Amino acid sequence: MTAPPGPSRPRKRADHRRPATRRTPLSLRRLNRWQAESLREDLADLYAESCATAPGGEHRGRKDFLRRLTRDTWRPGFAMLTAQAPDLVGCAFGFPVPRDGSWWNGLRGPLPQDVEQLTTSGQVFAISEIVVRPSERHHGLADTLQQQLLGDHRALLGATLVDRTHRAACAGFRSRGWRDIGVVYRSPGPTVLRALVLPLGERTAAEPGDVAHHARIQ
């Protein structure tokens, strides 16, 4: 699983600014796998618009996104959030990390004890993708989608994998509290990913709705 550098790249610490004032109301919608599949072409269009690719690489990037989406929709516990204002402007999706630890296969070196314990207890949620339309990136939408998706599932640890060559994306995640726990080798091909985790701490029943002031939840 990779988190592409364009859609999911957080702003560097030096660029942390107050989110720009939104003029159009924003609503978030929770989708199951069937609803996500019905929107696959719209989601792929959003991805293509949001992800910076080399000339001629748009078709391949779109195809790879659809492949990842199809794969993840069939994972147990798959969940997606979409953001509309009123058109589709963002999405995030992921799934609970299996308790057997298979999601960490390919990690070089031992899995940190705290990560292993939270994985075994079923309290780790993996974020596969966060896609945000470029015009929305200064409204804090990526943060809202991330927080709400993790909050909905009462995760104590967020997890994601980022292509190691995307250094700006890795640095951005680390600057916002994500911890780098090593590299993961995945086949086919020489795919090397950075494994990043985000400790969330104990949650109360009220916390999952704490970001509702950013957007109306449907």
mmCIF file of C-alpha atoms in Angstrom:
data_model
loop_
_atom_site.group_PDB
_atom_site.id
_atom_site.type_symbol
_atom_site.label_atom_id
_atom_site.label_comp_id
_atom_site.label_asym_id
_atom_site.label_seq_id
_atom_site.Cartn_x
_atom_site.Cartn_y
_atom_site.Cartn_z
ATOM 1 C CA MET A 1 0.000 0.000 0.000
ATOM 2 C CA THR A 2 1.313 3.422 -0.851
ATOM 3 C CA ALA A 3 0.171 6.904 0.007
ATOM 4 C CA PRO A 4 0.860 9.000 -3.124
ATOM 5 C CA PRO A 5 2.889 12.162 -2.643
ATOM 6 C CA GLY A 6 0.382 14.503 -4.248
ATOM 7 C CA PRO A 7 -2.963 13.676 -2.611
ATOM 8 C CA SER A 8 -1.685 12.755 0.798
ATOM 9 C CA ARG A 9 1.345 14.988 1.282
ATOM 10 C CA PRO A 10 0.921 17.044 4.457
ATOM 11 C CA ARG A 11 2.260 20.576 4.568
ATOM 12 C CA LYS A 12 5.698 20.999 6.086
ATOM 13 C CA ARG A 13 5.848 22.423 9.559
ATOM 14 C CA ALA A 14 7.108 25.746 8.277
ATOM 15 C CA ASP A 15 4.026 26.029 6.077
ATOM 16 C CA HIS A 16 1.493 25.418 8.854
ATOM 17 C CA ARG A 17 -1.087 28.126 8.473
ATOM 18 C CA ARG A 18 -4.609 28.633 9.659
ATOM 19 C CA PRO A 19 -6.992 26.975 7.175
ATOM 20 C CA ALA A 20 -8.379 29.451 4.666
ATOM 21 C CA THR A 21 -11.939 30.557 5.241
ATOM 22 C CA ARG A 22 -14.359 28.339 3.337
ATOM 23 C CA ARG A 23 -17.115 29.970 1.324
ATOM 24 C CA THR A 24 -18.870 26.770 0.212
ATOM 25 C CA PRO A 25 -20.373 24.456 2.878
ATOM 26 C CA LEU A 26 -18.569 21.149 3.173
ATOM 27 C CA SER A 27 -20.167 17.812 3.981
ATOM 28 C CA LEU A 28 -18.514 14.500 4.778
ATOM 29 C CA ARG A 29 -20.145 11.231 3.861
ATOM 30 C CA ARG A 30 -19.314 7.754 5.147
ATOM 31 C CA LEU A 31 -19.300 5.066 2.437
ATOM 32 C CA ASN A 32 -19.218 1.272 2.571
ATOM 33 C CA ARG A 33 -17.521 -0.867 -0.067
ATOM 34 C CA TRP A 34 -20.565 -0.998 -2.342
ATOM 35 C CA GLN A 35 -21.049 2.747 -2.300
ATOM 36 C CA ALA A 36 -17.328 3.290 -2.917
ATOM 37 C CA GLU A 37 -17.422 0.946 -5.911
ATOM 38 C CA SER A 38 -20.335 2.880 -7.388
ATOM 39 C CA LEU A 39 -18.213 6.056 -7.265
ATOM 40 C CA ARG A 40 -14.985 4.505 -8.535
ATOM 41 C CA GLU A 41 -14.805 6.523 -11.775
ATOM 42 C CA ASP A 42 -15.491 9.817 -9.985
ATOM 43 C CA LEU A 43 -12.901 8.949 -7.358
ATOM 44 C CA ALA A 44 -10.360 8.095 -10.040
ATOM 45 C CA ASP A 45 -11.037 11.418 -11.766
ATOM 46 C CA LEU A 46 -10.430 13.211 -8.454
ATOM 47 C CA TYR A 47 -7.190 11.284 -7.995
ATOM 48 C CA ALA A 48 -5.974 12.162 -11.490
ATOM 49 C CA GLU A 49 -6.761 15.833 -10.869
ATOM 50 C CA SER A 50 -5.097 15.847 -7.465
ATOM 51 C CA CYS A 51 -1.945 13.862 -8.131
ATOM 52 C CA ALA A 52 1.042 15.456 -9.839
ATOM 53 C CA THR A 53 2.327 13.011 -12.458
ATOM 54 C CA ALA A 54 4.878 13.135 -15.218
ATOM 55 C CA PRO A 55 3.514 13.868 -18.714
ATOM 56 C CA GLY A 56 1.921 10.724 -20.094
ATOM 57 C CA GLY A 57 1.633 9.125 -16.674
ATOM 58 C CA GLU A 58 -1.950 10.147 -15.933
ATOM 59 C CA HIS A 59 -3.508 6.980 -17.347
ATOM 60 C CA ARG A 60 -1.156 4.701 -15.451
ATOM 61 C CA GLY A 61 -1.653 6.616 -12.207
ATOM 62 C CA ARG A 62 -5.427 6.445 -12.580
ATOM 63 C CA LYS A 63 -5.277 2.733 -13.343
ATOM 64 C CA ASP A 64 -3.063 2.048 -10.315
ATOM 65 C CA PHE A 65 -5.433 4.009 -8.081
ATOM 66 C CA LEU A 66 -8.421 1.967 -9.265
ATOM 67 C CA ARG A 67 -6.478 -1.235 -8.650
ATOM 68 C CA ARG A 68 -5.669 -0.177 -5.081
ATOM 69 C CA LEU A 69 -9.252 0.907 -4.476
ATOM 70 C CA THR A 70 -10.675 -2.408 -5.710
ATOM 71 C CA ARG A 71 -8.196 -4.357 -3.587
ATOM 72 C CA ASP A 72 -8.926 -2.390 -0.436
ATOM 73 C CA THR A 73 -12.716 -2.381 -0.747
ATOM 74 C CA TRP A 74 -12.627 -6.131 -0.139
ATOM 75 C CA ARG A 75 -10.538 -5.916 2.997
ATOM 76 C CA PRO A 76 -12.489 -6.596 6.213
ATOM 77 C CA GLY A 77 -13.602 -3.366 7.841
ATOM 78 C CA PHE A 78 -13.003 -1.175 4.783
ATOM 79 C CA ALA A 79 -14.270 2.375 5.276
ATOM 80 C CA MET A 80 -14.274 5.533 3.181
ATOM 81 C CA LEU A 81 -15.053 9.181 3.751
ATOM 82 C CA THR A 82 -15.818 11.557 0.911
ATOM 83 C CA ALA A 83 -15.936 15.333 1.085
ATOM 84 C CA GLN A 84 -18.280 17.373 -1.067
ATOM 85 C CA ALA A 85 -18.546 21.152 -1.488
ATOM 86 C CA PRO A 86 -20.950 20.441 -3.248
ATOM 87 C CA ASP A 87 -18.896 18.511 -5.843
ATOM 88 C CA LEU A 88 -16.513 15.761 -4.794
ATOM 89 C CA VAL A 89 -13.369 17.476 -3.459
ATOM 90 C CA GLY A 90 -11.703 14.818 -1.318
ATOM 91 C CA CYS A 91 -11.725 11.278 -0.029
ATOM 92 C CA ALA A 92 -9.887 9.053 2.406
ATOM 93 C CA PHE A 93 -10.132 5.323 2.899
ATOM 94 C CA GLY A 94 -8.568 2.531 4.863
ATOM 95 C CA PHE A 95 -9.175 -0.550 6.973
ATOM 96 C CA PRO A 96 -8.269 -2.101 10.331
ATOM 97 C CA VAL A 97 -4.847 -3.750 10.364
ATOM 98 C CA PRO A 98 -5.338 -7.538 10.823
ATOM 99 C CA ARG A 99 -4.569 -8.802 14.298
ATOM 100 C CA ASP A 100 -2.256 -11.496 12.895
ATOM 101 C CA GLY A 101 0.256 -8.826 11.895
ATOM 102 C CA SER A 102 0.321 -9.868 8.234
ATOM 103 C CA TRP A 103 0.017 -6.240 7.137
ATOM 104 C CA TRP A 104 3.547 -5.649 8.446
ATOM 105 C CA ASN A 105 5.050 -8.440 6.295
ATOM 106 C CA GLY A 106 8.228 -7.270 4.602
ATOM 107 C CA LEU A 107 9.267 -4.950 7.427
ATOM 108 C CA ARG A 108 13.026 -5.042 7.841
ATOM 109 C CA GLY A 109 13.859 -5.497 11.486
ATOM 110 C CA PRO A 110 11.605 -6.230 14.456
ATOM 111 C CA LEU A 111 8.182 -4.635 14.801
ATOM 112 C CA PRO A 112 8.256 -2.215 17.772
ATOM 113 C CA GLN A 113 6.672 -3.800 20.833
ATOM 114 C CA ASP A 114 4.003 -1.118 21.262
ATOM 115 C CA VAL A 115 2.969 -1.426 17.611
ATOM 116 C CA GLU A 116 2.842 -5.205 17.875
ATOM 117 C CA GLN A 117 0.680 -5.046 20.993
ATOM 118 C CA LEU A 118 -1.784 -2.600 19.467
ATOM 119 C CA THR A 119 -1.929 -4.676 16.284
ATOM 120 C CA THR A 120 -2.702 -7.838 18.262
ATOM 121 C CA SER A 121 -5.442 -6.022 20.158
ATOM 122 C CA GLY A 122 -7.037 -4.774 16.926
ATOM 123 C CA GLN A 123 -6.487 -1.070 17.612
ATOM 124 C CA VAL A 124 -4.506 -0.090 14.502
ATOM 125 C CA PHE A 125 -6.205 1.449 11.470
ATOM 126 C CA ALA A 126 -4.350 1.774 8.164
ATOM 127 C CA ILE A 127 -4.981 4.763 5.931
ATOM 128 C CA SER A 128 -4.576 3.722 2.309
ATOM 129 C CA GLU A 129 -5.174 7.023 0.557
ATOM 130 C CA ILE A 130 -6.028 10.625 1.258
ATOM 131 C CA VAL A 131 -6.953 12.491 -1.929
ATOM 132 C CA VAL A 132 -7.715 16.216 -1.905
ATOM 133 C CA ARG A 133 -8.430 18.516 -4.837
ATOM 134 C CA PRO A 134 -5.574 21.055 -5.129
ATOM 135 C CA SER A 135 -7.929 24.001 -4.563
ATOM 136 C CA GLU A 136 -8.881 22.501 -1.167
ATOM 137 C CA ARG A 137 -5.422 21.931 0.263
ATOM 138 C CA HIS A 138 -5.332 25.143 2.298
ATOM 139 C CA HIS A 139 -8.680 24.447 3.956
ATOM 140 C CA GLY A 140 -7.314 21.721 6.249
ATOM 141 C CA LEU A 141 -9.381 19.065 4.474
ATOM 142 C CA ALA A 142 -6.684 16.372 4.553
ATOM 143 C CA ASP A 143 -6.401 16.778 8.335
ATOM 144 C CA THR A 144 -10.176 16.611 8.736
ATOM 145 C CA LEU A 145 -10.480 13.436 6.660
ATOM 146 C CA GLN A 146 -7.608 11.778 8.518
ATOM 147 C CA GLN A 147 -8.894 12.667 11.977
ATOM 148 C CA GLN A 148 -12.470 11.657 11.239
ATOM 149 C CA LEU A 149 -11.552 8.336 9.624
ATOM 150 C CA LEU A 150 -9.332 7.346 12.543
ATOM 151 C CA GLY A 151 -11.827 8.683 15.087
ATOM 152 C CA ASP A 152 -14.721 6.748 13.562
ATOM 153 C CA HIS A 153 -12.847 3.520 14.197
ATOM 154 C CA ARG A 154 -11.594 4.402 17.662
ATOM 155 C CA ALA A 155 -8.069 3.512 16.635
ATOM 156 C CA LEU A 156 -5.223 4.019 19.087
ATOM 157 C CA LEU A 157 -2.667 3.944 16.280
ATOM 158 C CA GLY A 158 -2.833 5.134 12.696
ATOM 159 C CA ALA A 159 -0.598 3.486 10.112
ATOM 160 C CA THR A 160 0.370 4.115 6.512
ATOM 161 C CA LEU A 161 3.031 3.146 3.990
ATOM 162 C CA VAL A 162 4.738 5.751 1.812
ATOM 163 C CA ASP A 163 7.063 5.189 -1.132
ATOM 164 C CA ARG A 164 10.560 5.759 0.212
ATOM 165 C CA THR A 165 11.495 7.874 -2.809
ATOM 166 C CA HIS A 166 8.816 10.420 -1.900
ATOM 167 C CA ARG A 167 11.009 12.191 0.637
ATOM 168 C CA ALA A 168 8.876 15.312 0.952
ATOM 169 C CA ALA A 169 5.819 13.214 1.813
ATOM 170 C CA CYS A 170 7.745 11.219 4.423
ATOM 171 C CA ALA A 171 9.162 14.396 5.967
ATOM 172 C CA GLY A 172 5.715 15.965 6.032
ATOM 173 C CA PHE A 173 4.203 13.025 7.893
ATOM 174 C CA ARG A 174 7.031 13.028 10.444
ATOM 175 C CA SER A 175 6.686 16.764 11.018
ATOM 176 C CA ARG A 176 3.071 16.202 12.065
ATOM 177 C CA GLY A 177 3.697 13.482 14.615
ATOM 178 C CA TRP A 178 3.909 10.337 12.483
ATOM 179 C CA ARG A 179 6.734 8.044 13.571
ATOM 180 C CA ASP A 180 8.949 6.249 11.064
ATOM 181 C CA ILE A 181 9.433 2.627 12.195
ATOM 182 C CA GLY A 182 11.412 1.292 9.251
ATOM 183 C CA VAL A 183 11.237 0.154 5.648
ATOM 184 C CA VAL A 184 8.938 -2.432 4.121
ATOM 185 C CA TYR A 185 9.814 -4.425 0.995
ATOM 186 C CA ARG A 186 6.833 -5.425 -1.134
ATOM 187 C CA SER A 187 6.643 -7.457 -4.316
ATOM 188 C CA PRO A 188 6.264 -7.545 -7.233
ATOM 189 C CA GLY A 189 9.065 -5.235 -8.170
ATOM 190 C CA PRO A 190 11.621 -3.389 -6.055
ATOM 191 C CA THR A 191 9.017 -1.492 -4.054
ATOM 192 C CA VAL A 192 10.472 -0.012 -0.887
ATOM 193 C CA LEU A 193 8.066 1.750 1.467
ATOM 194 C CA ARG A 194 8.410 3.707 4.683
ATOM 195 C CA ALA A 195 6.208 2.415 7.500
ATOM 196 C CA LEU A 196 4.755 5.320 9.479
ATOM 197 C CA VAL A 197 2.563 5.212 12.577
ATOM 198 C CA LEU A 198 0.605 7.887 14.425
ATOM 199 C CA PRO A 199 -0.021 7.353 18.163
ATOM 200 C CA LEU A 200 -3.489 8.612 19.026
ATOM 201 C CA GLY A 201 -3.738 7.909 22.745
ATOM 202 C CA GLU A 202 -6.840 6.932 24.669
ATOM 203 C CA ARG A 203 -10.104 8.144 23.145
ATOM 204 C CA THR A 204 -13.354 9.052 24.783
ATOM 205 C CA ALA A 205 -16.818 8.538 23.360
ATOM 206 C CA ALA A 206 -17.029 12.238 22.490
ATOM 207 C CA GLU A 207 -13.826 12.453 20.486
ATOM 208 C CA PRO A 208 -14.874 10.957 17.139
ATOM 209 C CA GLY A 209 -17.172 13.916 16.583
ATOM 210 C CA ASP A 210 -14.681 16.557 17.592
ATOM 211 C CA VAL A 211 -13.907 17.509 13.979
ATOM 212 C CA ALA A 212 -17.567 18.001 13.120
ATOM 213 C CA HIS A 213 -17.132 21.761 13.388
ATOM 214 C CA HIS A 214 -15.092 21.577 10.182
ATOM 215 C CA ALA A 215 -17.787 19.819 8.170
ATOM 216 C CA ARG A 216 -21.317 18.492 8.332
ATOM 217 C CA ILE A 217 -21.244 14.688 8.680
ATOM 218 C CA GLN A 218 -23.797 12.643 6.788
#
